[in-house]
Amino acid sequence: MVAEKLDVVVVGGGFAGVYMLHKLRGLGLEAKVLEAGSGIGGTWFWNRYPGARCDIESMEYSYQFSEELQQEWEWTERYATQPEILNYVNHVADRFNLRDGVILNTRVESAHFDEATSRWSVITSTGDVFAARYVVMATGCLSSANLPQFDGLDQFEGDWYHTGNWPHEAIDFSGKRVAVIGTGSSAIQSIPLIAAQADQLTVFQRSPNFSIPARNQPLDPEQVRERKANYPAFRAANKTTAFHANFGYNEANAVDVTAEEREREYEARWTHGGLPFMAAFADLLFDTEANETAADFIRGKIGEIIDDPELAALLSPTSVVGCKRLCVDTNYYATFNRDNVSLVDVSDNPVESITATGLRTEQSSYEFDVIVFATGFDAMTGALMKIDIQGIGGQALQDAWAEGPKTYLGLAISGFPNLFTVTGPGSPSVLTNMLPSIEHHVDWIADCIAYVDQKGLTQINAKPEAQEAWVEHVNEVGDESLYPRCNSWYLGSNIPGKPRVFMPYLGFPPYAEKCREVADSGYEGFALRS
Ligand code: N01
């Protein structure tokens, strides 16, 4: 098969891939996006489970590269639903004439670097071959669904679904006995809606999670008008915050204020709703004692909501708040007061197998018509490691990352020249508002490609020592926080056998500063070749 020559192959047609294509075209480059799905949208294409909605406010979870776009698009709710976000990204693709640059239903199977030509040979599931000067992996942080290896799934006579790979047609749970396995964000959003429809719902919980009410509501037209009048300034202010979002950061430490002040602050944030709860005090993710005050507050709320004290205790986490991604819900805890909902604690009574008619834990058997796996993702590295990526000398990414991912700035991997990762491990990505962080990465990558081309160079490769220093720095910063203290997908600990490494970089502003310095210095830490 003759390879089609391109300047850039972009892998993945989510928000990152779509904007990357727009930027590359702006540079006059020939680029194609290769997307496994039958539509664009990434996360918002695949995660169609009931109740799927963003946990960042819609007016922040949107592109800002075009002032016209952000002025003309009308969000309807404080937190946008999955269908609305999918409509939005499709609107962007149409508005900027990007559709003809996206090849759908095409999964990238391998990407091998040829040193002699400085080109990547990219082979797809459809047998197409591309020879590209650059590859941008816009493969997403939470795109490789984790389906635990339960014996017997192929024997199950009912229907089963994974929240991260949900069918396109609506599923009717009426009259059904339904199991949900997992209690992360996807489960917490879908459980209240499934419970409202199903005959019976049984939730299998391995670890309880902290969740804050979303307080979702229609957007107030007056507030929208005000925000739109100052959109660029609003976005600029968000860039100066750790989470790249308008969380109303309080700079006081929880341990320095009185119990009454803490209570007042937590209560105000519980009433306001959503992730800004974590910005109640500056020390919440750095000091166990401070964190425990937040944990106590949320446990108190769970106790108030749940009628049965034993059930409330089961639903109350004893872990660090925010150590796992904080959940945001609509009626999650209250759903457990319903007569048709029950909770099974599988923390020391694991799900052992799926049977023809249901599932078996170590202690009991259950019968179901439908099983929903809300069991998460092989996060941050999963999608990349599924592709056969080989860099200089045929080195496989799987080998280079055998002990955990190593990148320079979460943007490049030493030994894999001219290949970039959008929101890769070692970047703030999942610890920030993803959309503006994606835009930041895409802009940086586009500038970098433009620089290399303008200088007439053929290769840019992260130096091993720069990568080592960055990885060490990411770990040092992570270790100052409470994040490494619990098991979470940030650490890869939800996937059996995955090396335990804290993958994201904590703090957007210092990261953006470092990226700027590297670019301004002519790409310090990179080896450039003519
Ligand atoms: O996945 P998760 P998710 N037996 O990994 C359990 C984003 N997101 O899809 O905690 C029994 O959080 C597992 O138990 P444990 C957001 O960043 C955002 O819900 O490992 N249980 C856990 O309860 C989020 O953090 C939004 O003990 C098993 C659950 O499955 C990320 O995506 C919405 C098990 C997995 O939870 C992932 O969320 C949705 C087993 N063998 C997602 N294996 C919003 O924007 C796993 N579990 C709101």
XYZ file of N, CA and C and ligand atoms in Angstrom, residues 44 49 53-55 142 146 148 150 163 181-187 189 204 206-207 209 324-325 328 346 351 374-377 489 494, ligand 1:
147
model
N -17.116 12.819 24.822
C -18.544 13.174 24.739
C -19.250 12.409 23.622
N -24.001 7.570 28.778
C -24.831 6.953 29.817
C -25.837 7.979 30.360
N -22.895 14.371 32.146
C -22.859 15.837 32.029
C -21.521 16.300 32.593
N -21.091 17.452 32.183
C -19.767 17.928 32.600
C -19.795 18.412 34.056
N -18.655 18.305 34.747
C -18.589 18.811 36.119
C -17.861 20.160 36.183
N -9.013 9.828 29.423
C -9.979 8.867 29.970
C -10.752 8.274 28.796
N -12.035 0.616 31.183
C -11.540 -0.504 31.994
C -12.697 -1.447 32.308
N -13.151 -4.824 34.059
C -12.405 -5.827 34.830
C -12.631 -7.232 34.267
N -13.834 -10.157 34.695
C -14.683 -11.077 35.456
C -14.918 -12.324 34.617
N -20.153 2.245 30.959
C -20.539 3.668 30.854
C -19.692 4.418 29.827
N -21.983 -1.677 38.778
C -20.725 -1.992 39.469
C -19.859 -0.755 39.400
N -19.489 -0.220 40.575
C -18.654 0.972 40.638
C -19.426 2.137 41.220
N -18.689 3.038 41.868
C -19.298 4.238 42.466
C -18.404 5.458 42.240
N -17.826 5.565 41.024
C -17.079 6.775 40.644
C -18.040 7.782 40.008
N -17.473 8.796 39.344
C -18.299 9.881 38.772
C -19.368 9.359 37.823
N -19.016 8.379 36.975
C -19.976 7.889 35.973
C -21.148 7.208 36.667
N -20.855 6.405 37.685
C -21.917 5.727 38.435
C -22.767 6.754 39.175
N -23.387 9.788 38.535
C -24.301 10.535 37.657
C -25.439 9.658 37.147
N -23.064 -2.061 43.446
C -21.940 -2.784 44.050
C -20.811 -1.785 44.282
N -17.181 -0.794 45.897
C -15.919 -1.254 46.481
C -15.353 -0.177 47.403
N -15.435 1.096 46.956
C -15.021 2.206 47.829
C -16.038 3.321 47.675
N -17.430 7.178 47.616
C -16.798 8.393 47.092
C -17.439 9.635 47.687
N -9.142 11.084 45.258
C -9.762 10.628 44.020
C -10.507 11.842 43.499
N -10.749 11.899 42.218
C -11.487 13.030 41.672
C -12.817 13.191 42.424
N -19.511 15.030 41.450
C -20.523 16.086 41.467
C -21.828 15.427 41.037
N -18.773 -4.389 48.460
C -17.907 -5.463 47.958
C -16.442 -5.200 48.322
N -16.740 -8.955 43.804
C -17.462 -9.584 42.696
C -16.500 -10.616 42.130
N -19.598 0.537 35.596
C -19.165 1.940 35.710
C -17.763 1.888 36.317
N -16.912 1.091 35.672
C -15.637 0.696 36.283
C -14.439 1.508 35.777
N -14.718 2.629 35.104
C -13.668 3.585 34.846
C -12.786 3.288 33.651
N -11.564 3.798 33.731
C -10.666 3.840 32.576
C -9.229 3.492 32.966
N -7.126 6.520 40.027
C -6.644 6.367 38.650
C -5.544 7.369 38.326
N -5.989 1.716 39.808
C -7.243 1.005 39.515
C -7.034 -0.110 38.484
O -14.415 5.776 36.876
P -13.727 5.695 38.326
P -15.527 6.774 36.336
N -15.165 -4.490 41.423
O -12.396 5.046 38.101
C -15.054 0.549 40.733
C -14.192 11.609 34.747
N -15.640 11.718 34.683
O -15.842 6.392 34.965
O -12.701 3.026 43.774
C -15.889 -3.512 41.985
O -13.765 6.999 39.027
C -14.082 1.465 41.414
O -13.852 1.065 42.743
P -12.500 1.559 43.516
C -13.733 12.001 36.134
O -12.479 12.601 36.048
C -16.165 12.942 34.811
O -16.650 6.873 37.289
O -11.363 1.305 42.563
N -15.758 -2.228 41.696
C -14.815 2.788 41.271
O -15.822 2.946 42.212
C -13.681 10.658 36.803
O -12.857 10.622 37.944
C -17.498 13.095 34.809
O -12.448 0.738 44.713
C -14.836 -1.895 40.783
C -15.468 2.655 39.890
O -15.488 1.271 39.585
C -13.184 9.783 35.698
O -13.838 10.273 34.538
C -18.327 12.005 34.708
C -14.040 -2.862 40.146
C -14.686 3.371 38.815
O -14.692 4.714 39.095
C -13.488 8.321 35.853
O -14.806 8.169 36.339
C -17.777 10.751 34.578
C -14.237 -4.203 40.505
N -13.496 -5.171 39.965
C -16.423 10.623 34.568
N -13.220 -2.222 39.278
C -18.029 14.457 34.949
O -17.641 15.378 34.278
C -13.493 -0.915 39.382
N -14.462 -0.708 40.301
C -19.016 14.661 35.970
